[in-house]
């Protein structure tokens, strides 16, 4: 595919109609969500889903998140237990992905779920994503719209930098408000991946604790390999100062920081800036040191991504 073949679509009626037509014909469209940009394909078509892996150059067929218009569509595909139902009712549309048992007859291509008997489902909280889902009338399988092993894109420009010429179109919806991927929860409830929705918010709503399964090698979320978020330069975490040759990424009132996740020490702002910051480090090509981030609320997901980004490339 030639680079010029990736259409950049505006988020107006014509752009959305074009994006929906591409998806319905088995093509690939990157689209904005409130978390990060997704690389969408018709989840009922194995050929379309296969193109996602090809475009991302994914080394393995990891299961993908299936994006849906609403809870009632999800109910036709997966079986909800009471706690998962309560989470969905409370936080959808939103940055929550639920991994639930697949119902017999659910029309989702097995490649989208990597042959598992569960499906990861999510209703995104973004008007463009929701309009696209409504227009196609299909479940859309969408991993983050980055080449495998690179950080997730939070702008259409990031998507184009990584995937231009490899996908059919990009819907340009500006910056993603949250900037971190969704939180993934399985029945239990078990936290499979910390993300944009905090554990504290979920626990408050269900009146129970989530257990954590966050082993980097765990088989349940194979996309969670340690080096998945590498910016391509060495990262030193919990750093109190810059060593020679390093770029210093601050959080809060840090003097001499070259970049900052949030000058005021705000975790929401830091989450929204995280992947942009990792992209910037990749561009600079120098080792980096990152200030400590508190392990509470969104800080848990930010630290998770930073630890993965700091893991040596395998
Ligand atoms: O915010 C997000 O979640 C973004 C936007 C586009 O929605 N998507 C995203 O997708 O981050 P991706 O493919 O980069 O990460 C999906 C994660 C992977 O770790 C994958 O292994 C896990 O979801 N996953 C998908 N289906 C699963 C399943 N049936 N069981 C367990 N884990 C699953
Ligand atoms: Mg990803």
mmCIF file of C-alpha atoms and ligand atoms in Angstrom, residues 56 58 143-144 146 152 181 193 228-229, ligand 2:
data_model
loop_
_atom_site.group_PDB
_atom_site.id
_atom_site.type_symbol
_atom_site.label_atom_id
_atom_site.label_comp_id
_atom_site.label_asym_id
_atom_site.label_seq_id
_atom_site.Cartn_x
_atom_site.Cartn_y
_atom_site.Cartn_z
ATOM 1 C CA UNK A 56 0.256 -3.695 13.074
ATOM 2 C CA UNK A 58 1.751 -8.153 15.405
ATOM 3 C CA UNK A 143 -6.620 -2.760 19.137
ATOM 4 C CA UNK A 144 -4.732 0.456 19.732
ATOM 5 C CA UNK A 146 0.004 1.622 16.653
ATOM 6 C CA UNK A 152 -0.582 3.806 21.760
ATOM 7 C CA UNK A 181 -6.085 2.445 27.349
ATOM 8 C CA UNK A 193 -5.072 -4.409 33.036
ATOM 9 C CA UNK A 228 4.802 -3.402 24.736
ATOM 10 C CA UNK A 229 5.059 0.304 25.477
HETATM 11 MG MG1 LIG B 2 -2.123 -1.740 22.437
#
